[in-house]
mmCIF file with all atom_site columns, C-alpha atoms in Angstrom:
data_model
loop_
_atom_site.group_PDB
_atom_site.id
_atom_site.type_symbol
_atom_site.label_atom_id
_atom_site.label_alt_id
_atom_site.label_comp_id
_atom_site.label_asym_id
_atom_site.label_entity_id
_atom_site.label_seq_id
_atom_site.pdbx_PDB_ins_code
_atom_site.Cartn_x
_atom_site.Cartn_y
_atom_site.Cartn_z
_atom_site.occupancy
_atom_site.B_iso_or_equiv
_atom_site.pdbx_formal_charge
_atom_site.auth_seq_id
_atom_site.auth_comp_id
_atom_site.auth_asym_id
_atom_site.auth_atom_id
_atom_site.pdbx_PDB_model_num
ATOM 1   C CA . ASN A 1 1   ? 102.072 -26.195 -89.065  1.00 0.00 ? 1   ASN A CA 1
ATOM 2   C CA . ALA A 1 2   ? 99.552  -28.919 -89.815  1.00 0.00 ? 2   ALA A CA 1
ATOM 3   C CA . GLY A 1 3   ? 97.845  -26.674 -92.369  1.00 0.00 ? 3   GLY A CA 1
ATOM 4   C CA . VAL A 1 4   ? 94.269  -27.766 -93.047  1.00 0.00 ? 4   VAL A CA 1
ATOM 5   C CA . THR A 1 5   ? 93.093  -31.005 -91.465  1.00 0.00 ? 5   THR A CA 1
ATOM 6   C CA . GLN A 1 6   ? 89.804  -32.831 -91.930  1.00 0.00 ? 6   GLN A CA 1
ATOM 7   C CA . THR A 1 7   ? 88.076  -35.340 -89.686  1.00 0.00 ? 7   THR A CA 1
ATOM 8   C CA . PRO A 1 8   ? 87.122  -38.089 -90.430  1.00 0.00 ? 8   PRO A CA 1
ATOM 9   C CA . LYS A 1 9   ? 88.946  -39.320 -93.542  1.00 0.00 ? 9   LYS A CA 1
ATOM 10  C CA . PHE A 1 10  ? 86.283  -41.875 -94.435  1.00 0.00 ? 10  PHE A CA 1
ATOM 11  C CA . ARG A 1 11  ? 82.689  -42.455 -93.369  1.00 0.00 ? 11  ARG A CA 1
ATOM 12  C CA . VAL A 1 12  ? 79.795  -44.640 -94.423  1.00 0.00 ? 12  VAL A CA 1
ATOM 13  C CA . LEU A 1 13  ? 76.288  -43.523 -93.509  1.00 0.00 ? 13  LEU A CA 1
ATOM 14  C CA . LYS A 1 14  ? 72.862  -44.999 -93.991  1.00 0.00 ? 14  LYS A CA 1
ATOM 15  C CA . THR A 1 15  ? 70.166  -42.882 -95.595  1.00 0.00 ? 15  THR A CA 1
ATOM 16  C CA . GLY A 1 16  ? 68.617  -40.577 -93.011  1.00 0.00 ? 16  GLY A CA 1
ATOM 17  C CA . GLN A 1 17  ? 71.555  -40.576 -90.603  1.00 0.00 ? 17  GLN A CA 1
ATOM 18  C CA . SER A 1 18  ? 73.280  -37.373 -89.596  1.00 0.00 ? 18  SER A CA 1
ATOM 19  C CA . MET A 1 19  ? 76.922  -36.482 -89.183  1.00 0.00 ? 19  MET A CA 1
ATOM 20  C CA . THR A 1 20  ? 79.327  -33.578 -88.843  1.00 0.00 ? 20  THR A CA 1
ATOM 21  C CA . LEU A 1 21  ? 82.568  -33.108 -90.739  1.00 0.00 ? 21  LEU A CA 1
ATOM 22  C CA . LEU A 1 22  ? 85.247  -31.073 -88.994  1.00 0.00 ? 22  LEU A CA 1
ATOM 23  C CA . CYS A 1 23  ? 87.755  -28.826 -90.710  1.00 0.00 ? 23  CYS A CA 1
ATOM 24  C CA . ALA A 1 24  ? 90.558  -27.207 -88.740  1.00 0.00 ? 24  ALA A CA 1
ATOM 25  C CA . GLN A 1 25  ? 93.270  -24.782 -89.853  1.00 0.00 ? 25  GLN A CA 1
ATOM 26  C CA . ASP A 1 26  ? 96.211  -23.446 -87.876  1.00 0.00 ? 26  ASP A CA 1
ATOM 27  C CA . MET A 1 27  ? 97.194  -20.597 -90.234  1.00 0.00 ? 27  MET A CA 1
ATOM 28  C CA . ASN A 1 28  ? 94.903  -17.943 -88.723  1.00 0.00 ? 28  ASN A CA 1
ATOM 29  C CA . HIS A 1 29  ? 93.033  -17.630 -92.026  1.00 0.00 ? 29  HIS A CA 1
ATOM 30  C CA . GLU A 1 30  ? 89.850  -15.596 -92.170  1.00 0.00 ? 30  GLU A CA 1
ATOM 31  C CA . TYR A 1 31  ? 88.196  -17.394 -95.088  1.00 0.00 ? 31  TYR A CA 1
ATOM 32  C CA . MET A 1 32  ? 87.115  -21.038 -95.013  1.00 0.00 ? 32  MET A CA 1
ATOM 33  C CA . TYR A 1 33  ? 85.270  -23.132 -97.587  1.00 0.00 ? 33  TYR A CA 1
ATOM 34  C CA . TRP A 1 34  ? 83.525  -26.463 -97.982  1.00 0.00 ? 34  TRP A CA 1
ATOM 35  C CA . TYR A 1 35  ? 83.452  -28.111 -101.416 1.00 0.00 ? 35  TYR A CA 1
ATOM 36  C CA . ARG A 1 36  ? 82.200  -31.408 -102.728 1.00 0.00 ? 36  ARG A CA 1
ATOM 37  C CA . GLN A 1 37  ? 83.729  -33.346 -105.597 1.00 0.00 ? 37  GLN A CA 1
ATOM 38  C CA . ASP A 1 38  ? 81.755  -36.084 -107.282 1.00 0.00 ? 38  ASP A CA 1
ATOM 39  C CA . PRO A 1 39  ? 83.601  -38.829 -109.209 1.00 0.00 ? 39  PRO A CA 1
ATOM 40  C CA . GLY A 1 40  ? 85.249  -37.474 -112.346 1.00 0.00 ? 40  GLY A CA 1
ATOM 41  C CA . MET A 1 41  ? 83.908  -33.992 -111.703 1.00 0.00 ? 41  MET A CA 1
ATOM 42  C CA . GLY A 1 42  ? 85.174  -30.626 -110.601 1.00 0.00 ? 42  GLY A CA 1
ATOM 43  C CA . LEU A 1 43  ? 84.675  -29.098 -107.176 1.00 0.00 ? 43  LEU A CA 1
ATOM 44  C CA . ARG A 1 44  ? 81.481  -27.305 -106.238 1.00 0.00 ? 44  ARG A CA 1
ATOM 45  C CA . LEU A 1 45  ? 81.183  -24.835 -103.387 1.00 0.00 ? 45  LEU A CA 1
ATOM 46  C CA . ILE A 1 46  ? 78.716  -25.815 -100.657 1.00 0.00 ? 46  ILE A CA 1
ATOM 47  C CA . HIS A 1 47  ? 79.138  -23.071 -98.026  1.00 0.00 ? 47  HIS A CA 1
ATOM 48  C CA . TYR A 1 48  ? 81.825  -20.646 -97.022  1.00 0.00 ? 48  TYR A CA 1
ATOM 49  C CA . SER A 1 49  ? 82.761  -18.292 -94.218  1.00 0.00 ? 49  SER A CA 1
ATOM 50  C CA . VAL A 1 50  ? 84.515  -14.926 -94.323  1.00 0.00 ? 50  VAL A CA 1
ATOM 51  C CA . GLY A 1 51  ? 85.275  -14.868 -90.615  1.00 0.00 ? 51  GLY A CA 1
ATOM 52  C CA . GLU A 1 52  ? 84.407  -16.223 -87.199  1.00 0.00 ? 52  GLU A CA 1
ATOM 53  C CA . GLY A 1 53  ? 80.644  -16.294 -86.661  1.00 0.00 ? 53  GLY A CA 1
ATOM 54  C CA . THR A 1 54  ? 79.777  -15.801 -90.344  1.00 0.00 ? 54  THR A CA 1
ATOM 55  C CA . THR A 1 55  ? 78.571  -18.261 -92.978  1.00 0.00 ? 55  THR A CA 1
ATOM 56  C CA . ALA A 1 56  ? 77.206  -17.952 -96.502  1.00 0.00 ? 56  ALA A CA 1
ATOM 57  C CA . LYS A 1 57  ? 75.727  -20.244 -99.147  1.00 0.00 ? 57  LYS A CA 1
ATOM 58  C CA . GLY A 1 58  ? 77.660  -21.480 -102.116 1.00 0.00 ? 58  GLY A CA 1
ATOM 59  C CA . GLU A 1 59  ? 76.512  -23.123 -105.315 1.00 0.00 ? 59  GLU A CA 1
ATOM 60  C CA . VAL A 1 60  ? 75.067  -26.331 -103.784 1.00 0.00 ? 60  VAL A CA 1
ATOM 61  C CA . PRO A 1 61  ? 73.994  -25.613 -100.169 1.00 0.00 ? 61  PRO A CA 1
ATOM 62  C CA . ASP A 1 62  ? 70.814  -27.711 -99.954  1.00 0.00 ? 62  ASP A CA 1
ATOM 63  C CA . GLY A 1 63  ? 70.968  -30.540 -97.420  1.00 0.00 ? 63  GLY A CA 1
ATOM 64  C CA . TYR A 1 64  ? 73.958  -29.063 -95.570  1.00 0.00 ? 64  TYR A CA 1
ATOM 65  C CA . ASN A 1 65  ? 74.468  -26.695 -92.663  1.00 0.00 ? 65  ASN A CA 1
ATOM 66  C CA . VAL A 1 66  ? 77.667  -25.084 -91.406  1.00 0.00 ? 66  VAL A CA 1
ATOM 67  C CA . SER A 1 67  ? 78.966  -23.303 -88.353  1.00 0.00 ? 67  SER A CA 1
ATOM 68  C CA . ARG A 1 68  ? 82.074  -21.225 -87.627  1.00 0.00 ? 68  ARG A CA 1
ATOM 69  C CA . LEU A 1 69  ? 82.042  -20.728 -83.877  1.00 0.00 ? 69  LEU A CA 1
ATOM 70  C CA . LYS A 1 70  ? 85.845  -20.560 -83.686  1.00 0.00 ? 70  LYS A CA 1
ATOM 71  C CA . LYS A 1 71  ? 88.107  -18.956 -86.263  1.00 0.00 ? 71  LYS A CA 1
ATOM 72  C CA . GLN A 1 72  ? 90.162  -22.106 -86.751  1.00 0.00 ? 72  GLN A CA 1
ATOM 73  C CA . ASN A 1 73  ? 87.227  -24.509 -87.196  1.00 0.00 ? 73  ASN A CA 1
ATOM 74  C CA . PHE A 1 74  ? 84.558  -24.850 -89.868  1.00 0.00 ? 74  PHE A CA 1
ATOM 75  C CA . LEU A 1 75  ? 81.956  -27.582 -89.389  1.00 0.00 ? 75  LEU A CA 1
ATOM 76  C CA . LEU A 1 76  ? 79.811  -29.111 -92.120  1.00 0.00 ? 76  LEU A CA 1
ATOM 77  C CA . GLY A 1 77  ? 76.656  -30.919 -91.038  1.00 0.00 ? 77  GLY A CA 1
ATOM 78  C CA . LEU A 1 78  ? 74.391  -33.332 -92.851  1.00 0.00 ? 78  LEU A CA 1
ATOM 79  C CA . GLU A 1 79  ? 71.075  -33.541 -90.985  1.00 0.00 ? 79  GLU A CA 1
ATOM 80  C CA . SER A 1 80  ? 69.542  -36.383 -92.994  1.00 0.00 ? 80  SER A CA 1
ATOM 81  C CA . ALA A 1 81  ? 71.994  -38.009 -95.375  1.00 0.00 ? 81  ALA A CA 1
ATOM 82  C CA . ALA A 1 82  ? 70.889  -39.019 -98.872  1.00 0.00 ? 82  ALA A CA 1
ATOM 83  C CA . PRO A 1 83  ? 72.675  -41.207 -101.455 1.00 0.00 ? 83  PRO A CA 1
ATOM 84  C CA . SER A 1 84  ? 73.077  -38.088 -103.627 1.00 0.00 ? 84  SER A CA 1
ATOM 85  C CA . GLN A 1 85  ? 75.444  -36.743 -100.972 1.00 0.00 ? 85  GLN A CA 1
ATOM 86  C CA . THR A 1 86  ? 77.943  -39.527 -101.619 1.00 0.00 ? 86  THR A CA 1
ATOM 87  C CA . SER A 1 87  ? 81.051  -37.568 -102.547 1.00 0.00 ? 87  SER A CA 1
ATOM 88  C CA . VAL A 1 88  ? 84.503  -36.436 -101.474 1.00 0.00 ? 88  VAL A CA 1
ATOM 89  C CA . TYR A 1 89  ? 84.339  -33.338 -99.305  1.00 0.00 ? 89  TYR A CA 1
ATOM 90  C CA . PHE A 1 90  ? 87.195  -30.861 -99.281  1.00 0.00 ? 90  PHE A CA 1
ATOM 91  C CA . CYS A 1 91  ? 87.753  -28.018 -96.891  1.00 0.00 ? 91  CYS A CA 1
ATOM 92  C CA . ALA A 1 92  ? 89.953  -25.050 -97.727  1.00 0.00 ? 92  ALA A CA 1
ATOM 93  C CA . SER A 1 93  ? 91.094  -21.825 -96.128  1.00 0.00 ? 93  SER A CA 1
ATOM 94  C CA . ARG A 1 94  ? 92.793  -18.644 -97.267  1.00 0.00 ? 94  ARG A CA 1
ATOM 95  C CA . PRO A 1 95  ? 94.101  -15.420 -95.776  1.00 0.00 ? 95  PRO A CA 1
ATOM 96  C CA . THR A 1 96  ? 92.454  -12.092 -96.505  1.00 0.00 ? 96  THR A CA 1
ATOM 97  C CA . ALA A 1 97  ? 95.448  -10.786 -98.429  1.00 0.00 ? 97  ALA A CA 1
ATOM 98  C CA . SER A 1 98  ? 95.603  -13.580 -101.013 1.00 0.00 ? 98  SER A CA 1
ATOM 99  C CA . TYR A 1 99  ? 93.282  -15.628 -103.182 1.00 0.00 ? 99  TYR A CA 1
ATOM 100 C CA . GLU A 1 100 ? 95.433  -18.739 -102.645 1.00 0.00 ? 100 GLU A CA 1
ATOM 101 C CA . GLN A 1 101 ? 93.344  -21.440 -101.023 1.00 0.00 ? 101 GLN A CA 1
ATOM 102 C CA . TYR A 1 102 ? 94.919  -24.198 -98.935  1.00 0.00 ? 102 TYR A CA 1
ATOM 103 C CA . PHE A 1 103 ? 93.075  -27.493 -99.163  1.00 0.00 ? 103 PHE A CA 1
ATOM 104 C CA . GLY A 1 104 ? 92.705  -30.336 -96.720  1.00 0.00 ? 104 GLY A CA 1
ATOM 105 C CA . PRO A 1 105 ? 93.126  -34.001 -97.709  1.00 0.00 ? 105 PRO A CA 1
ATOM 106 C CA . GLY A 1 106 ? 89.407  -34.629 -98.074  1.00 0.00 ? 106 GLY A CA 1
ATOM 107 C CA . THR A 1 107 ? 86.718  -36.782 -96.469  1.00 0.00 ? 107 THR A CA 1
ATOM 108 C CA . ARG A 1 108 ? 85.280  -39.630 -98.511  1.00 0.00 ? 108 ARG A CA 1
ATOM 109 C CA . LEU A 1 109 ? 81.607  -40.051 -97.623  1.00 0.00 ? 109 LEU A CA 1
ATOM 110 C CA . THR A 1 110 ? 79.394  -42.872 -98.829  1.00 0.00 ? 110 THR A CA 1
ATOM 111 C CA . VAL A 1 111 ? 75.651  -42.859 -98.157  1.00 0.00 ? 111 VAL A CA 1
ATOM 112 C CA . THR A 1 112 ? 73.907  -46.181 -98.696  1.00 0.00 ? 112 THR A CA 1
ATOM 113 C CA . LEU B 2 1   ? 75.088  -19.091 -113.414 1.00 0.00 ? 1   LEU B CA 1
ATOM 114 C CA . ALA B 2 2   ? 77.393  -19.124 -116.404 1.00 0.00 ? 2   ALA B CA 1
ATOM 115 C CA . LYS B 2 3   ? 80.035  -21.765 -116.055 1.00 0.00 ? 3   LYS B CA 1
ATOM 116 C CA . THR B 2 4   ? 83.745  -21.689 -116.478 1.00 0.00 ? 4   THR B CA 1
ATOM 117 C CA . THR B 2 5   ? 84.857  -24.007 -119.268 1.00 0.00 ? 5   THR B CA 1
ATOM 118 C CA . GLN B 2 6   ? 88.122  -25.809 -119.943 1.00 0.00 ? 6   GLN B CA 1
ATOM 119 C CA . PRO B 2 7   ? 89.230  -28.480 -122.420 1.00 0.00 ? 7   PRO B CA 1
ATOM 120 C CA . ILE B 2 8   ? 88.537  -31.921 -120.987 1.00 0.00 ? 8   ILE B CA 1
ATOM 121 C CA . SER B 2 9   ? 91.978  -33.309 -121.696 1.00 0.00 ? 9   SER B CA 1
ATOM 122 C CA . MET B 2 10  ? 95.362  -32.584 -123.243 1.00 0.00 ? 10  MET B CA 1
ATOM 123 C CA . ASP B 2 11  ? 98.380  -34.694 -124.048 1.00 0.00 ? 11  ASP B CA 1
ATOM 124 C CA . SER B 2 12  ? 101.943 -33.459 -124.191 1.00 0.00 ? 12  SER B CA 1
ATOM 125 C CA . TYR B 2 13  ? 105.465 -34.818 -124.317 1.00 0.00 ? 13  TYR B CA 1
ATOM 126 C CA . GLU B 2 14  ? 108.124 -34.265 -121.728 1.00 0.00 ? 14  GLU B CA 1
ATOM 127 C CA . GLY B 2 15  ? 110.009 -31.021 -122.168 1.00 0.00 ? 15  GLY B CA 1
ATOM 128 C CA . GLN B 2 16  ? 107.250 -29.253 -124.101 1.00 0.00 ? 16  GLN B CA 1
ATOM 129 C CA . GLU B 2 17  ? 105.361 -26.139 -123.050 1.00 0.00 ? 17  GLU B CA 1
ATOM 130 C CA . VAL B 2 18  ? 101.684 -26.667 -122.273 1.00 0.00 ? 18  VAL B CA 1
ATOM 131 C CA . ASN B 2 19  ? 98.981  -24.002 -122.393 1.00 0.00 ? 19  ASN B CA 1
ATOM 132 C CA . ILE B 2 20  ? 95.580  -24.614 -120.807 1.00 0.00 ? 20  ILE B CA 1
ATOM 133 C CA . THR B 2 21  ? 92.825  -22.065 -121.335 1.00 0.00 ? 21  THR B CA 1
ATOM 134 C CA . CYS B 2 22  ? 89.812  -21.368 -119.130 1.00 0.00 ? 22  CYS B CA 1
ATOM 135 C CA . SER B 2 23  ? 86.835  -19.351 -120.402 1.00 0.00 ? 23  SER B CA 1
ATOM 136 C CA . HIS B 2 24  ? 84.923  -17.263 -117.846 1.00 0.00 ? 24  HIS B CA 1
ATOM 137 C CA . ASN B 2 25  ? 82.690  -14.768 -119.646 1.00 0.00 ? 25  ASN B CA 1
ATOM 138 C CA . ASN B 2 26  ? 80.982  -13.419 -116.525 1.00 0.00 ? 26  ASN B CA 1
ATOM 139 C CA . ILE B 2 27  ? 83.943  -13.023 -114.207 1.00 0.00 ? 27  ILE B CA 1
ATOM 140 C CA . ALA B 2 28  ? 83.237  -10.729 -111.262 1.00 0.00 ? 28  ALA B CA 1
ATOM 141 C CA . THR B 2 29  ? 84.841  -7.296  -111.531 1.00 0.00 ? 29  THR B CA 1
ATOM 142 C CA . ASN B 2 30  ? 87.175  -7.495  -108.557 1.00 0.00 ? 30  ASN B CA 1
ATOM 143 C CA . ASP B 2 31  ? 87.955  -11.201 -108.545 1.00 0.00 ? 31  ASP B CA 1
ATOM 144 C CA . TYR B 2 32  ? 91.339  -12.732 -109.082 1.00 0.00 ? 32  TYR B CA 1
ATOM 145 C CA . ILE B 2 33  ? 91.804  -15.847 -111.186 1.00 0.00 ? 33  ILE B CA 1
ATOM 146 C CA . THR B 2 34  ? 93.525  -18.784 -109.519 1.00 0.00 ? 34  THR B CA 1
ATOM 147 C CA . TRP B 2 35  ? 94.702  -22.110 -110.891 1.00 0.00 ? 35  TRP B CA 1
ATOM 148 C CA . TYR B 2 36  ? 95.090  -25.403 -109.061 1.00 0.00 ? 36  TYR B CA 1
ATOM 149 C CA . GLN B 2 37  ? 96.655  -28.800 -109.685 1.00 0.00 ? 37  GLN B CA 1
ATOM 150 C CA . GLN B 2 38  ? 95.056  -31.967 -108.379 1.00 0.00 ? 38  GLN B CA 1
ATOM 151 C CA . PHE B 2 39  ? 96.475  -35.476 -108.176 1.00 0.00 ? 39  PHE B CA 1
ATOM 152 C CA . PRO B 2 40  ? 94.220  -38.504 -107.583 1.00 0.00 ? 40  PRO B CA 1
ATOM 153 C CA . SER B 2 41  ? 92.955  -38.832 -104.001 1.00 0.00 ? 41  SER B CA 1
ATOM 154 C CA . GLN B 2 42  ? 94.452  -35.484 -102.974 1.00 0.00 ? 42  GLN B CA 1
ATOM 155 C CA . GLY B 2 43  ? 93.152  -31.998 -102.424 1.00 0.00 ? 43  GLY B CA 1
ATOM 156 C CA . PRO B 2 44  ? 93.887  -29.331 -105.037 1.00 0.00 ? 44  PRO B CA 1
ATOM 157 C CA . ARG B 2 45  ? 97.182  -27.486 -104.762 1.00 0.00 ? 45  ARG B CA 1
ATOM 158 C CA . PHE B 2 46  ? 97.576  -23.818 -105.642 1.00 0.00 ? 46  PHE B CA 1
ATOM 159 C CA . ILE B 2 47  ? 99.683  -22.975 -108.681 1.00 0.00 ? 47  ILE B CA 1
ATOM 160 C CA . ILE B 2 48  ? 99.262  -19.294 -109.502 1.00 0.00 ? 48  ILE B CA 1
ATOM 161 C CA . GLN B 2 49  ? 96.924  -16.308 -109.225 1.00 0.00 ? 49  GLN B CA 1
ATOM 162 C CA . GLY B 2 50  ? 96.449  -13.161 -111.265 1.00 0.00 ? 50  GLY B CA 1
ATOM 163 C CA . TYR B 2 51  ? 94.107  -10.243 -111.981 1.00 0.00 ? 51  TYR B CA 1
ATOM 164 C CA . LYS B 2 52  ? 95.226  -9.032  -115.414 1.00 0.00 ? 52  LYS B CA 1
ATOM 165 C CA . THR B 2 53  ? 98.064  -9.152  -117.956 1.00 0.00 ? 53  THR B CA 1
ATOM 166 C CA . LYS B 2 54  ? 100.800 -11.654 -117.140 1.00 0.00 ? 54  LYS B CA 1
ATOM 167 C CA . VAL B 2 55  ? 101.976 -13.208 -113.920 1.00 0.00 ? 55  VAL B CA 1
ATOM 168 C CA . THR B 2 56  ? 104.933 -15.566 -113.571 1.00 0.00 ? 56  THR B CA 1
ATOM 169 C CA . ASN B 2 57  ? 106.210 -17.603 -110.658 1.00 0.00 ? 57  ASN B CA 1
ATOM 170 C CA . GLU B 2 58  ? 108.720 -20.400 -110.331 1.00 0.00 ? 58  GLU B CA 1
ATOM 171 C CA . VAL B 2 59  ? 106.424 -23.067 -111.780 1.00 0.00 ? 59  VAL B CA 1
ATOM 172 C CA . ALA B 2 60  ? 104.021 -21.399 -114.223 1.00 0.00 ? 60  ALA B CA 1
ATOM 173 C CA . SER B 2 61  ? 102.827 -18.298 -116.030 1.00 0.00 ? 61  SER B CA 1
ATOM 174 C CA . LEU B 2 62  ? 99.318  -16.942 -116.229 1.00 0.00 ? 62  LEU B CA 1
ATOM 175 C CA . PHE B 2 63  ? 98.124  -14.849 -119.157 1.00 0.00 ? 63  PHE B CA 1
ATOM 176 C CA . ILE B 2 64  ? 94.952  -12.764 -118.791 1.00 0.00 ? 64  ILE B CA 1
ATOM 177 C CA . PRO B 2 65  ? 93.676  -10.604 -121.669 1.00 0.00 ? 65  PRO B CA 1
ATOM 178 C CA . ALA B 2 66  ? 92.338  -7.112  -121.077 1.00 0.00 ? 66  ALA B CA 1
ATOM 179 C CA . ASP B 2 67  ? 88.670  -8.193  -121.092 1.00 0.00 ? 67  ASP B CA 1
ATOM 180 C CA . ARG B 2 68  ? 89.449  -10.913 -118.489 1.00 0.00 ? 68  ARG B CA 1
ATOM 181 C CA . LYS B 2 69  ? 86.961  -13.303 -120.093 1.00 0.00 ? 69  LYS B CA 1
ATOM 182 C CA . SER B 2 70  ? 89.555  -16.030 -120.294 1.00 0.00 ? 70  SER B CA 1
ATOM 183 C CA . SER B 2 71  ? 92.894  -16.991 -118.816 1.00 0.00 ? 71  SER B CA 1
ATOM 184 C CA . THR B 2 72  ? 95.697  -19.274 -119.951 1.00 0.00 ? 72  THR B CA 1
ATOM 185 C CA . LEU B 2 73  ? 97.914  -21.288 -117.670 1.00 0.00 ? 73  LEU B CA 1
ATOM 186 C CA . SER B 2 74  ? 101.328 -21.957 -119.191 1.00 0.00 ? 74  SER B CA 1
ATOM 187 C CA . LEU B 2 75  ? 103.536 -24.756 -117.889 1.00 0.00 ? 75  LEU B CA 1
ATOM 188 C CA . PRO B 2 76  ? 107.060 -24.617 -119.287 1.00 0.00 ? 76  PRO B CA 1
ATOM 189 C CA . ARG B 2 77  ? 108.960 -27.832 -120.040 1.00 0.00 ? 77  ARG B CA 1
ATOM 190 C CA . VAL B 2 78  ? 106.527 -30.298 -118.482 1.00 0.00 ? 78  VAL B CA 1
ATOM 191 C CA . SER B 2 79  ? 107.681 -33.565 -116.940 1.00 0.00 ? 79  SER B CA 1
ATOM 192 C CA . LEU B 2 80  ? 105.913 -36.843 -116.217 1.00 0.00 ? 80  LEU B CA 1
ATOM 193 C CA . SER B 2 81  ? 105.149 -35.649 -112.684 1.00 0.00 ? 81  SER B CA 1
ATOM 194 C CA . ASP B 2 82  ? 103.009 -32.835 -114.112 1.00 0.00 ? 82  ASP B CA 1
ATOM 195 C CA . THR B 2 83  ? 100.381 -35.378 -115.150 1.00 0.00 ? 83  THR B CA 1
ATOM 196 C CA . ALA B 2 84  ? 97.350  -34.211 -113.173 1.00 0.00 ? 84  ALA B CA 1
ATOM 197 C CA . VAL B 2 85  ? 94.035  -32.399 -113.444 1.00 0.00 ? 85  VAL B CA 1
ATOM 198 C CA . TYR B 2 86  ? 94.247  -28.612 -113.667 1.00 0.00 ? 86  TYR B CA 1
ATOM 199 C CA . TYR B 2 87  ? 91.431  -26.319 -112.578 1.00 0.00 ? 87  TYR B CA 1
ATOM 200 C CA . CYS B 2 88  ? 90.775  -22.622 -112.829 1.00 0.00 ? 88  CYS B CA 1
ATOM 201 C CA . LEU B 2 89  ? 88.782  -20.925 -110.067 1.00 0.00 ? 89  LEU B CA 1
ATOM 202 C CA . VAL B 2 90  ? 87.018  -17.594 -110.513 1.00 0.00 ? 90  VAL B CA 1
ATOM 203 C CA . GLY B 2 91  ? 84.198  -15.585 -109.049 1.00 0.00 ? 91  GLY B CA 1
ATOM 204 C CA . ILE B 2 92  ? 81.307  -15.495 -111.528 1.00 0.00 ? 92  ILE B CA 1
ATOM 205 C CA . SER B 2 93  ? 78.716  -12.698 -111.519 1.00 0.00 ? 93  SER B CA 1
ATOM 206 C CA . SER B 2 94  ? 75.029  -13.323 -112.087 1.00 0.00 ? 94  SER B CA 1
ATOM 207 C CA . GLY B 2 95  ? 72.962  -10.209 -111.531 1.00 0.00 ? 95  GLY B CA 1
ATOM 208 C CA . SER B 2 96  ? 73.790  -8.984  -108.046 1.00 0.00 ? 96  SER B CA 1
ATOM 209 C CA . ALA B 2 97  ? 75.130  -12.362 -106.977 1.00 0.00 ? 97  ALA B CA 1
ATOM 210 C CA . ARG B 2 98  ? 78.686  -13.587 -107.157 1.00 0.00 ? 98  ARG B CA 1
ATOM 211 C CA . GLN B 2 99  ? 79.541  -17.251 -107.008 1.00 0.00 ? 99  GLN B CA 1
ATOM 212 C CA . LEU B 2 100 ? 82.952  -18.836 -106.603 1.00 0.00 ? 100 LEU B CA 1
ATOM 213 C CA . THR B 2 101 ? 83.164  -21.404 -109.384 1.00 0.00 ? 101 THR B CA 1
ATOM 214 C CA . PHE B 2 102 ? 85.716  -24.049 -110.331 1.00 0.00 ? 102 PHE B CA 1
ATOM 215 C CA . GLY B 2 103 ? 86.236  -24.872 -113.971 1.00 0.00 ? 103 GLY B CA 1
ATOM 216 C CA . SER B 2 104 ? 85.413  -28.339 -115.207 1.00 0.00 ? 104 SER B CA 1
ATOM 217 C CA . GLY B 2 105 ? 89.062  -29.364 -115.093 1.00 0.00 ? 105 GLY B CA 1
ATOM 218 C CA . THR B 2 106 ? 91.629  -30.384 -117.718 1.00 0.00 ? 106 THR B CA 1
ATOM 219 C CA . GLN B 2 107 ? 93.325  -33.763 -117.485 1.00 0.00 ? 107 GLN B CA 1
ATOM 220 C CA . LEU B 2 108 ? 96.911  -33.235 -118.604 1.00 0.00 ? 108 LEU B CA 1
ATOM 221 C CA . THR B 2 109 ? 98.826  -36.363 -119.539 1.00 0.00 ? 109 THR B CA 1
ATOM 222 C CA . VAL B 2 110 ? 102.554 -36.000 -120.091 1.00 0.00 ? 110 VAL B CA 1
ATOM 223 C CA . LEU B 2 111 ? 104.063 -38.719 -122.248 1.00 0.00 ? 111 LEU B CA 1
ATOM 224 C CA . PRO B 2 112 ? 107.721 -39.814 -122.272 1.00 0.00 ? 112 PRO B CA 1
#
């Protein structure tokens, strides 16, 4: 089991560019989450999904879109990157029967 | 939304018991409380989860009072490798909304 993987690990964008972050899990989990963590701060929930084809907003959804077309994948999109979106992005998943979330290694994004 | 609050930092010596408290006044009725450990440049790692009273596993205990407005993570006999940031994660209610919210994190430093 690879667990939760994230692609890419690092990325530098210019203001206004777009990109998609990919999260994949091989544990057949129903729930998936995208968080951001700013330097020295805690994690904040961007969007989440409770199953294939569903998405919902978290605490800080503005400027991001998500899609869950396949159960194992959760995509996070930035349509027009801004310097305020410079952060480390973590994906997580969990099964229905537990509140234990499994986290990926993170994607470090810098927007200049 | 009301936040979850934790002490910013704590110091301890090897072999001591450490208790870290998280305050979550507006916890959602049916939500579990989970705690995570995070090392630098890594994703959070699950430690323990609980709904009420006391839960114990091989690495920690979790104490939750009857009103569930706080929770205390207890780490017995800490070692240098327990130096990390510890987060609580709860669902917080605000009116009809519920938001999954990480605490601000507690930097635990274990001294020799």
